[in-house]
Every structure is written in C-alpha cells, then in structure tokens.
XYZ file of C-alpha atoms in Angstrom:
490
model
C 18.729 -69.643 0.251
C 20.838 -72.728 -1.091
C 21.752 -75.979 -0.229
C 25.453 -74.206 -0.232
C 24.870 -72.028 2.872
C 22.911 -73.865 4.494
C 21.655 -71.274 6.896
C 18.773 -70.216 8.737
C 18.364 -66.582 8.650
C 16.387 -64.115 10.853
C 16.037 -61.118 12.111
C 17.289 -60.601 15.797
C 16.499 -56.916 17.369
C 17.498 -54.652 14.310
C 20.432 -57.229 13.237
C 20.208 -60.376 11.111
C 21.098 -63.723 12.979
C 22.668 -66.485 10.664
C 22.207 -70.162 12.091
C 24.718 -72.288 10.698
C 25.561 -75.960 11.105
C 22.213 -76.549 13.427
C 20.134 -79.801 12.881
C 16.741 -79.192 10.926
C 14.647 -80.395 14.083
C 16.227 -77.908 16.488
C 14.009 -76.090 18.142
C 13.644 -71.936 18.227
C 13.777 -72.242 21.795
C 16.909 -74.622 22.110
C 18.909 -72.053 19.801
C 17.562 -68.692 21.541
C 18.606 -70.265 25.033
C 21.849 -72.342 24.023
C 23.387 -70.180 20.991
C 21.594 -66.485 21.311
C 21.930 -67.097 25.322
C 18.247 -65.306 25.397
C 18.079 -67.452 28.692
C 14.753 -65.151 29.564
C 12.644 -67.639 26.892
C 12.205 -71.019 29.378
C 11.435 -74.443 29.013
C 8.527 -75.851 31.167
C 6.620 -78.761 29.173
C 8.411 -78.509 25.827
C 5.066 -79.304 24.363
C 3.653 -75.843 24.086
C 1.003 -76.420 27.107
C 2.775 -73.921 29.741
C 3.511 -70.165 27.915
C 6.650 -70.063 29.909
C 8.868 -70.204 26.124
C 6.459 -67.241 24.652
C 7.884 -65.561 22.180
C 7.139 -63.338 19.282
C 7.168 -64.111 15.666
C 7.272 -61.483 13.301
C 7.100 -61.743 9.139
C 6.578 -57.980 7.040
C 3.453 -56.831 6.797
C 1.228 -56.821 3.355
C 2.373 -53.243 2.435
C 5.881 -53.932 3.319
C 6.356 -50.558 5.609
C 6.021 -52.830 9.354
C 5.934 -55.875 10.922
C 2.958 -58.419 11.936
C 3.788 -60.744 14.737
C 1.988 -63.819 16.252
C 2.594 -64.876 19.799
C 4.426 -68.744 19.368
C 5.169 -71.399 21.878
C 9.033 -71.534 20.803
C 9.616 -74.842 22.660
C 7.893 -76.487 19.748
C 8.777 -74.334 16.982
C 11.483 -75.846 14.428
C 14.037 -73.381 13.722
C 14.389 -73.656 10.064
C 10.962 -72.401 10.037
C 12.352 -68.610 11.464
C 14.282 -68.275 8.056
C 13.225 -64.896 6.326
C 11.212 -63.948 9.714
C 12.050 -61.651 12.625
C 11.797 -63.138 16.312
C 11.151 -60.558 19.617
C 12.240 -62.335 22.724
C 11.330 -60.808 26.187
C 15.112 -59.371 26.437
C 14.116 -57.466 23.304
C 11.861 -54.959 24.820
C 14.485 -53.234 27.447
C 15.257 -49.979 25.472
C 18.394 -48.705 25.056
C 18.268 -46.618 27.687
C 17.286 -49.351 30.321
C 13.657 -48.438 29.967
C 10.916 -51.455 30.234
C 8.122 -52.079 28.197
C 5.157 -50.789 30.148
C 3.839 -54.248 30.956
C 7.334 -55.231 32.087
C 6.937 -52.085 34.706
C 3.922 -52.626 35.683
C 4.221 -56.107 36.360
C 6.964 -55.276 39.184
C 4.736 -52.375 40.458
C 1.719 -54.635 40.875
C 3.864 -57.448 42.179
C 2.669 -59.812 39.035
C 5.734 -62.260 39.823
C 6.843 -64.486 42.085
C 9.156 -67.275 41.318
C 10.037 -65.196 37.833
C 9.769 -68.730 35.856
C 6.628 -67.808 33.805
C 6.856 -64.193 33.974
C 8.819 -63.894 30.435
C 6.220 -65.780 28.943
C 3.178 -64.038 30.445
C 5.195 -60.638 29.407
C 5.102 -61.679 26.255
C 1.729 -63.202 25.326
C 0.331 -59.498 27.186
C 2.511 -57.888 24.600
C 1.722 -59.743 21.903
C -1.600 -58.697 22.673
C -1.438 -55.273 22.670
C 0.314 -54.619 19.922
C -3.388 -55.423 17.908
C -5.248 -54.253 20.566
C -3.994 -51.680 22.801
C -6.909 -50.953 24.809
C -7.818 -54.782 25.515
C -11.301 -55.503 27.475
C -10.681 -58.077 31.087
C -11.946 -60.738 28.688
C -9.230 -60.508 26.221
C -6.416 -60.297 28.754
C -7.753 -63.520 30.341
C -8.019 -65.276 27.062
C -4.689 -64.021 26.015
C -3.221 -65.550 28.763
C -4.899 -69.120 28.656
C -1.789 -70.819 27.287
C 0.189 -69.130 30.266
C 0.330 -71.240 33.585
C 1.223 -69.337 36.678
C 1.530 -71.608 39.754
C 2.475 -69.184 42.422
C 1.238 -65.956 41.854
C -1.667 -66.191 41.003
C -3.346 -64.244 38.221
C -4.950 -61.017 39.382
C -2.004 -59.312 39.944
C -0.676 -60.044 36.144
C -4.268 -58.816 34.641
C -4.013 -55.913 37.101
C -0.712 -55.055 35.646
C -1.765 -55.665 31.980
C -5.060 -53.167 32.274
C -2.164 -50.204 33.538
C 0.230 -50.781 31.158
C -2.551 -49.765 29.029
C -3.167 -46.953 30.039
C 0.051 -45.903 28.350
C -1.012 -46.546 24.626
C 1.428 -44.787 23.078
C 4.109 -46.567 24.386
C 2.795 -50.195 23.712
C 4.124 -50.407 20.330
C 7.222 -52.344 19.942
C 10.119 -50.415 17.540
C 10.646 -52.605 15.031
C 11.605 -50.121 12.485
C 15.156 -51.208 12.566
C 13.537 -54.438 11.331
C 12.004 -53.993 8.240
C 14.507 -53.640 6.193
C 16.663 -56.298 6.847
C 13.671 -58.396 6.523
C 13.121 -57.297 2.964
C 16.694 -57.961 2.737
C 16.779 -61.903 3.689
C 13.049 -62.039 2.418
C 12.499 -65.603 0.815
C 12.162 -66.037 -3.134
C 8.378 -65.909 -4.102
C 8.862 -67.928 -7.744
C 10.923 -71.103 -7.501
C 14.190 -72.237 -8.963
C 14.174 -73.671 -11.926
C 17.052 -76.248 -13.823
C 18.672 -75.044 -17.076
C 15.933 -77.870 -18.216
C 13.166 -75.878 -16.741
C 12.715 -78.637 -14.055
C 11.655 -76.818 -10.519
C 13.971 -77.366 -7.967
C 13.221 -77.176 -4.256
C 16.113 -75.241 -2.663
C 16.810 -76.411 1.213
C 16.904 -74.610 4.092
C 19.044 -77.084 5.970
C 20.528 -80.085 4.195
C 22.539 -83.041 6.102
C 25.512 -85.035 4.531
C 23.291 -88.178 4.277
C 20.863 -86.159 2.339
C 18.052 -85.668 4.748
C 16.489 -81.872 4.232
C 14.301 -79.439 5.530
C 12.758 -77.338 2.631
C 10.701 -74.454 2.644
C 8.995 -73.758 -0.793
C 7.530 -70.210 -2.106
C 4.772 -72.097 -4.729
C 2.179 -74.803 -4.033
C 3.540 -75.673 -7.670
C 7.030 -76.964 -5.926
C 5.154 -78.179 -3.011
C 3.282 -80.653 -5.073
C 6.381 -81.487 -7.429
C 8.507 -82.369 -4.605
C 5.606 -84.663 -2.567
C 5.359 -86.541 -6.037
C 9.190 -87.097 -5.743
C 9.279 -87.163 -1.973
C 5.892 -88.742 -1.116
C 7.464 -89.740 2.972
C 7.612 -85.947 3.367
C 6.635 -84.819 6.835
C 4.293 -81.682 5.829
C 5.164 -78.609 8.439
C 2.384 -75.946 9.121
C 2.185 -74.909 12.950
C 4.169 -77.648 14.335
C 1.504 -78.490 17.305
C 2.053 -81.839 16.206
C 5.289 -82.788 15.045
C 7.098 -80.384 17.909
C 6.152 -82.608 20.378
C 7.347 -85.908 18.264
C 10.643 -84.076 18.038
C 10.547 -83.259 22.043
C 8.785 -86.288 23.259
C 10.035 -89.084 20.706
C 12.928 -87.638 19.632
C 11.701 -88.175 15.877
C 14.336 -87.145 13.407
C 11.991 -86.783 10.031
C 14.227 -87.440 6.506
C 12.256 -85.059 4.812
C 10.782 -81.737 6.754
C 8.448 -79.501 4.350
C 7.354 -76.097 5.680
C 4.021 -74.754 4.287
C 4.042 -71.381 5.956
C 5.576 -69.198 3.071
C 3.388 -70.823 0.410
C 1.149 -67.427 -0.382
C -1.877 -69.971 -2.060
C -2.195 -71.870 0.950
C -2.574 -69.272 2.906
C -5.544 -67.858 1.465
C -9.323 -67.587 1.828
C -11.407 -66.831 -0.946
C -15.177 -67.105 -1.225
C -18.440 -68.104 -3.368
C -21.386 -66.635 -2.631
C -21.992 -70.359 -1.159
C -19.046 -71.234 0.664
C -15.552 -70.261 1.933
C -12.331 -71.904 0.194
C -9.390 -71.986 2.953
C -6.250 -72.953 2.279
C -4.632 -75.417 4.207
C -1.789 -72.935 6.026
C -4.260 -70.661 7.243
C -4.293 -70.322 11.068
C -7.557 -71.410 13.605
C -7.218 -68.309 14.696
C -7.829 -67.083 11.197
C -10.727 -69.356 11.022
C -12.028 -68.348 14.231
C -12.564 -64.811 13.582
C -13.748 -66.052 10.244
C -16.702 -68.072 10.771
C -17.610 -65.742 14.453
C -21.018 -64.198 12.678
C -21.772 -67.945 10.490
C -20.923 -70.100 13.335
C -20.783 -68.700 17.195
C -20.601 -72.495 18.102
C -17.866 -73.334 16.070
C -16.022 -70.152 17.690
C -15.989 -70.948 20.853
C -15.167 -74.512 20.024
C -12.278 -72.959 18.267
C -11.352 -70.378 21.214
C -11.140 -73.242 23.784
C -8.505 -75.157 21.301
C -5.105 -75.161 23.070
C -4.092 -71.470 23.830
C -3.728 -68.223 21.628
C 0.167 -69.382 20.527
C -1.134 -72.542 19.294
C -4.052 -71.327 17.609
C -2.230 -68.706 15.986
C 0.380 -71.010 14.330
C -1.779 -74.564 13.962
C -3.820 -74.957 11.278
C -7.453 -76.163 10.491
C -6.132 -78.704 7.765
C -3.330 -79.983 10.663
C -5.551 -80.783 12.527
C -7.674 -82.610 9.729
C -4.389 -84.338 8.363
C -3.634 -85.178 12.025
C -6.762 -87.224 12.718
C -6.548 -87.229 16.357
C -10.210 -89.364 17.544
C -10.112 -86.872 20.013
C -9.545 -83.773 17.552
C -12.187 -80.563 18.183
C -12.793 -79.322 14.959
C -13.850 -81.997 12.723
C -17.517 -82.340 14.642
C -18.055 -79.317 13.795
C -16.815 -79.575 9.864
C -18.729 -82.368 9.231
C -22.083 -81.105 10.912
C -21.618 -78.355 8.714
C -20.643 -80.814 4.980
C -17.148 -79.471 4.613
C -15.217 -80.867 2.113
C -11.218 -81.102 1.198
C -9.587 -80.298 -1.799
C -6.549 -83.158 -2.052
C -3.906 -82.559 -4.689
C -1.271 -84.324 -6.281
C 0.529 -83.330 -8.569
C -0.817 -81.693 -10.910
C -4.201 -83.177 -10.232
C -6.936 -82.216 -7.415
C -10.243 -83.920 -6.400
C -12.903 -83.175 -3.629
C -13.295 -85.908 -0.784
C -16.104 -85.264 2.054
C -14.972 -84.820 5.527
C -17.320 -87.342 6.426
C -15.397 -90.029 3.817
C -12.260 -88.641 4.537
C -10.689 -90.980 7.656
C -10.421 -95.065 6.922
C -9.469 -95.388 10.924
C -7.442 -94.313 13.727
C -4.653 -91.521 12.376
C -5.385 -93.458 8.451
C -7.059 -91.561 5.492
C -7.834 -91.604 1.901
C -4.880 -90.171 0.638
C -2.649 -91.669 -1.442
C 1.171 -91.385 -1.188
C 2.693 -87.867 -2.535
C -0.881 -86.435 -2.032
C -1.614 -83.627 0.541
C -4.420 -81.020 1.520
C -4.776 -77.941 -0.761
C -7.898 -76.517 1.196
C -10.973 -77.115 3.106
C -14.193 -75.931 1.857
C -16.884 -74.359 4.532
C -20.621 -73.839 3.272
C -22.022 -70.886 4.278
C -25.326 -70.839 6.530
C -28.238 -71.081 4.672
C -31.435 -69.221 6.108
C -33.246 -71.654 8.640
C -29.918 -73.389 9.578
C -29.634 -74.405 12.942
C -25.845 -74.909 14.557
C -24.676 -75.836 17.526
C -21.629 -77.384 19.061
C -20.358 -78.009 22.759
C -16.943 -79.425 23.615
C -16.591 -81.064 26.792
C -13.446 -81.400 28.898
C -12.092 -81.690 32.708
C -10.672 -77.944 32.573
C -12.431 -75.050 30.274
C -9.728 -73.945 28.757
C -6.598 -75.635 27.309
C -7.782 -79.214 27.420
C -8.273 -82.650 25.627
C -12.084 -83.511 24.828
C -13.860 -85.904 26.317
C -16.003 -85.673 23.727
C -16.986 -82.505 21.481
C -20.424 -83.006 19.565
C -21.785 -80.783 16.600
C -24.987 -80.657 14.736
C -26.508 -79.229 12.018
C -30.359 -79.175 11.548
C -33.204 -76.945 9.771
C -37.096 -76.900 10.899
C -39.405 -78.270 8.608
C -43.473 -78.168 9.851
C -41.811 -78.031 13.670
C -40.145 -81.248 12.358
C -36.315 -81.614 12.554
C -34.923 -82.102 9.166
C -31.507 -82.956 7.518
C -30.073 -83.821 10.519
C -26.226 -84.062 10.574
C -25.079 -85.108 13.997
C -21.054 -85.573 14.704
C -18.525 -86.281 17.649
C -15.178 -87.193 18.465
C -13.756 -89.014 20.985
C -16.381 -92.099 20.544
C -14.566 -93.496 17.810
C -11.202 -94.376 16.505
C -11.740 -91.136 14.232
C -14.147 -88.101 14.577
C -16.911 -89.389 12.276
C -21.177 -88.666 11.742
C -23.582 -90.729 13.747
C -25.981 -91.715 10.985
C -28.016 -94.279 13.243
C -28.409 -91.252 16.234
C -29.464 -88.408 12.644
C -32.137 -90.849 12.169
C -33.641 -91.055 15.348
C -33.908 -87.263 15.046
C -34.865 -86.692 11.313
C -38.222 -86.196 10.713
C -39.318 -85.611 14.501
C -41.106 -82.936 16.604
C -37.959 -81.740 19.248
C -40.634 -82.600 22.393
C -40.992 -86.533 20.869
C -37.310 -87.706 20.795
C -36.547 -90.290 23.601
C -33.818 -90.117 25.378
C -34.147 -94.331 25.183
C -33.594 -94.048 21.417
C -31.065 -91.911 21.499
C -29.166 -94.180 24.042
C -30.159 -97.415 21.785
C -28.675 -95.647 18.432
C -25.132 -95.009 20.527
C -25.195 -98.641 21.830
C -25.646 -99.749 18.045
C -23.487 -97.323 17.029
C -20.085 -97.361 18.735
C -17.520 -99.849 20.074
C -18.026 -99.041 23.649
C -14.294 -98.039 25.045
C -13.020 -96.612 28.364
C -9.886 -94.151 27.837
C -7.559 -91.602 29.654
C -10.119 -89.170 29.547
C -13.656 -90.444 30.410
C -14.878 -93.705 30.879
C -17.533 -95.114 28.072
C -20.342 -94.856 30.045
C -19.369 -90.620 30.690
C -18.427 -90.312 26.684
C -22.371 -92.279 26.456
C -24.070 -90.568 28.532
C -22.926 -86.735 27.095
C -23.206 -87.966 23.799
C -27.023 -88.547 23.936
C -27.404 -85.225 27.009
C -25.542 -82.713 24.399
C -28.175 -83.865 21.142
C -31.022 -83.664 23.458
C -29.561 -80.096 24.721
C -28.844 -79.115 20.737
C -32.570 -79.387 20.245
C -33.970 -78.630 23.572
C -34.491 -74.924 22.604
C -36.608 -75.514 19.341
C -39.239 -77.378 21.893
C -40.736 -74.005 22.359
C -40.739 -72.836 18.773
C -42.012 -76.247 17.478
C-alpha cells in the first residue's frame, strides 16, 4: 500500500473490493450500505449499542490455509481499518444456488422476525458464533446476542431458531475458501519501508491533499518513530471510542494510526509471575485469559458492552481512554497491574494506580503511547473479587464497579487493595477505605467506618447514572459483601 493508490483493499465474497477516493473516517458501514449497496447491514444507534450493523470481520488464520473472523459493530468501524482483511455481510451467506445459511432458515421457520430491522444483525452475531462453536449451550446463544436489541419479536423465537440451525453442523461453516487467497494476495507488508537513507517510513492507507493521513503500520518500531514525529496522533485499536466521536461529533482526526496489524502488540507472553499483554489484544482475549486467575474479573469483563465490542476494543483502550466510569481499571489496580509506556526508543513502567492525573488526563508525555499492561498472577491465599453495578445486566454504563484484592493473615485481612470507578473523576484506589480494613478480623469492620473513610475520601457528586448518596451507599455494601464470606473462615 502507498500514498500513490491510496486505496483501501478487502476482500468481498471471493473478490477483492478496492475503495478509492473515500475519507479516512468513513465508516465500514457507510461504504457497505452507500457504495457496496449491502443495504442488509443497518444503522440503528451508530454507536455500536444496537447489533442491527453486525457484520463479520475476517483476517487469515495463523497457518495461512483459512480464515478467523470476529463479529464487529460496522457502524463504528473506520474503513481504512478493513485494508488487507476480508468482510462477510449477511447478503454473503445466500449460496449460489439460493440456499440460506441454516440460521437464516430457521429463523423464518421459527418466525424469529418481525419488523426485519435487526434480523441481519442477529443473523449474523448467531453466525459468528457458530463458526467457533457449532454446538453452542442456551447460555452462549444468549450472551452472543447481548449486543443485539430486538424490540418486537421478542427473543425466544431467535434462540429457538439458533439451537436448530445447529442441529445441522455440517453446514454451519461459512465457504470462505475462495477467500484465502486473495487475502494472501493484498496481505499487508510485515517489515516497514525504509528511505534510501535507511530512515523508516510510514506508508498511508488514505492520504488527503492537505496532508492529513490514516496509517496503518506492520512494526511497533514505525509505530513509535512516527508518534515521536506525529505526537497529536489519534491511536486506533477497536474504535469503541473514537467511532462514536466520528458519528456523534463529527471529529475529523489529522492523524489516524491503526494498531491492529502490529504482530508485538498483539501478543501475550508470560513469567512465571505475571502476564505481559500487549496493548492491541482484545477483552475478549483477556477474558478467556484471566477465566481460571480471576472469575471476578471475567464476568466484569463479559458484562462490558456486547461480544462485537469486546472482540475488537482493547484492555489498554480502555486504560488510555480513562473514562471515571471505565470497568476494568478496578479490577487492574486491585490486582497491581502495571503499564509499559514507550517512546521512542525508550520504555518505562508506571503503576495503574499512578497512572491518571484527572478526568480523561495521564502521565504520558506527548509522542508516548501504551506498549502493554502487565497482570500478576494469583499468588496462593489471594482473595479477588469484583462486582459491577448498573441499571440493566448486560450492556450498560456503571454506576459504580468496585474490586478488591486481599490475603488472610491470623483471620486478619491483610494487604488490602480496594478500587472503584465512577466515585471519582478517574477510576483510582481508596487508600483511606484499605485502611479501615487492613489488619482487621472480617466480623469487626463497621459499616460506620467504612461510610466515614468514603465521606473523607471522595468529592461527593450526583451524575447521569446514580445519585452520590446510591454511588455511597454501594461503595461501602459491595466491600462489606467482598469480605462477608471470610466471616466464617476467620
């Protein structure tokens, strides 16, 4: 890819799609419906809340011989993030012969559709779903479809439908053979260009007349050269964040830098101590990584947005993002994680709990970025828990989500690390609350003491979601349930 063509290339059902002349901020869904007239993809919320503009995203598997594919909220999805991917719309699983997919058929038989407006989506997230997992439990179905909002229907029809389609196993699989490859064929460099002086240079994927550029590099080597040269860079992972400031703001970034096809960030390696993940790996990556360590931190993880947004947003978005509200940085802190911040050719190691100087303001310093975030492993008498608690179950904003980390010591609680969001400009510990527990029996903490630590502690603030004296009063009932059940054992 050069600045020359300037084109987005993917791969379109067995034939290779070149988007020319389109605006770096465009959206997947904007081209599918308006250029590709894939009019089956819709637009509900165009912030990646309703499933109805599901599609699938597909890159070559590790051996090269098939295709993995992620389910993705296309409404927020920049298109010059598709380029050396393959995209599945619902219109790409009618067969040649006029044949449906066997969720598509058994979606009319069980009457799983009423108005039609969210059926694509639904279609697609089931799908998605069973191309991993073609004999899916109820429980899977129902959490694959938690980004999916049906407001007629009704949903057991569509997870009647979804359990016989599967009876048909062997005909779950999509045919992407046609696929692979022409995706080896517009597969993106791995090694970056270099000058005739040896200096790297960052081809673009899309490059305006004024200058403004959307690049996607291969190397966390270019990634830190060009935030050094470019340090307003807006840094692209899963686009949870800056899809809606394209949607809902209309923001027009000069600089757009896509993370996703840098191979070190999207790593996880591990001590014998801790896990090392790199800041483009996915939560849903995360999730299934820390399920044994951390149940807790799971389901925190499992109740964050829906499966397409999990599978494409990233634990050190949401980090970088520093939403006071955001769900996983409790939980990271209870547990000591620290980030690895580079620049240039330079990295150091800042605590999660030093990391945020305010509200959506941090440490870093211009041209700097996230490598990775480093996870310590459970060590034997560890304690975890976590609770996040919102209006609706699934697919909502915290009112507050609280985390802590404790061992027993003589029936005693010791090093205590208590954190929350949504009580403070940014998610942050609670030193003065960790003190009222260290050193006591569960059975002797007061509830009084607890409440007298969050007065002393916290600015107290009414909001959109709870009022202060809600956000108070679950702040001191979820440390008092976190040790509730070492009572007995003490």
């Amino acid at each position: 890819m050069t600045q020359v063509t300037n084109t987005v290339r993917f791969v379109l059902d067995g034939r290779i799609v070149e988007a020319q002349g389109e605006r770096r901020t465009t959206t997947v869904l904007d081209y599918l419906r308006e250029q590709m007239h894939r009019t089956g993809t819709k637009e509900g919320c165009a912030e990646g809340d309703c499933g109805a503009c599901v599609v699938m995203v597909g890159e070559l598997n590790a051996a090269g011989t098939g295709v993995d594919y992620v389910a993705t909220n296309a409404c927020i999805q920049l298109l010059p993030s598709l380029d050396g991917k393959s995209v599945k719309t619902v219109e790409s699983l009618k067969k040649a012969d006029g044949t449906l997919h066997p969720v598509q058929a058994e979606m009319i038989k069980c009457h799983g559709s009423q108005c039609g407006f969210c059926t694509p989506g639904i279609v697609m997230s089931l799908v998605n779903l069973v191309q991993v997992l073609p004999m899916p439990n109820r429980q899977q179905i129902t959490d694959s479809l938690s980004g999916n909002l049906c407001r007629c229907t009704g949903y057991k029809p569509i997870i009647e439908s979804a359990t016989k389609a599967c009876a048909k196993p062997e005909a779950l699989k999509i045919d992407d053979s046609a696929d692979v490859p022409l995706l080896k064929e517009i597969k993106r460099a791995s090694v970056p260009t270099l000058s005739l002086d040896g200096d790297i240079i960052v081809q673009p994927v899309v490059r305006t007349r004024k200058g403004n550029e959307f690049v996607s590099p291969a190397t966390i080597t270019e990634v830190a050269d060009y935030l050094v040269k470019n340090p307003s860079t807006t840094l692209l992972a899963g686009s949870t964040e800056i899809g809606l400031q394209v949607n809902k703001q209309f923001s027009r970034p000069e600089h757009i830098m896509y993370l996703g096809n840098v191979n070190e960030l999207r790593q996880v390696t591990e001590t014998a101590s801790a896990w090392r993940i790199g800041a483009a790996v996915s939560l849903t990556q995360v999730e299934a990584l820390v399920a044994q360590a951390y149940p807790d931190f799971t389901e925190v993880l499992r109740r964050f947005g829906s499966p397409p947004i999990r599978s494409t947003a990233t634990l050190a978005g949401n980090i970088a993002n520093g939403s006071p509200i955001g769900d996983t940085m409790p939980c990271l802190m209870a547990l000591g994680a620290s980030l690895v911040l580079r620049r240039g050719d330079k990295t150091r190691k800042v605590l999660l709990d030093n990391f945020y100087t305010g509200m959506k303001k941090n440490v870093m310093e211009p041209g700097e970025f996230i490598e990775a975030v480093e996870l310590p492993k459970p060590v034997a008498g560890q304690v975890f828990r976590a609770h996040k608690v919102s209006k609706r179950f699934e697919q909502d904003i915290s009112a507050t989500c609280a985390a802590i980390s404790y061992m027993l010591k003589d029936g005693k609680l010791s090093g205590v690390k208590l954190a929350y969001n949504g009580l403070a400009p940014s998610p942050c510990r609670a030193p003065k609350l960790e003190a009222v527990l260290e050193g006591k029996l569960p059975a002797d903490v007061k509830s009084a003491d607890l409440d007298a630590a969050i007065t002393a502690s916290f600015t107290a603030r009414d909001g959109l979601r709870a009022t202060w004296a809600y956000r108070a009063l679950v702040a001191r009932n979820l440390a008092l349930e976190f040790i509730e059940e070492q009572k007995e054992v003490a």
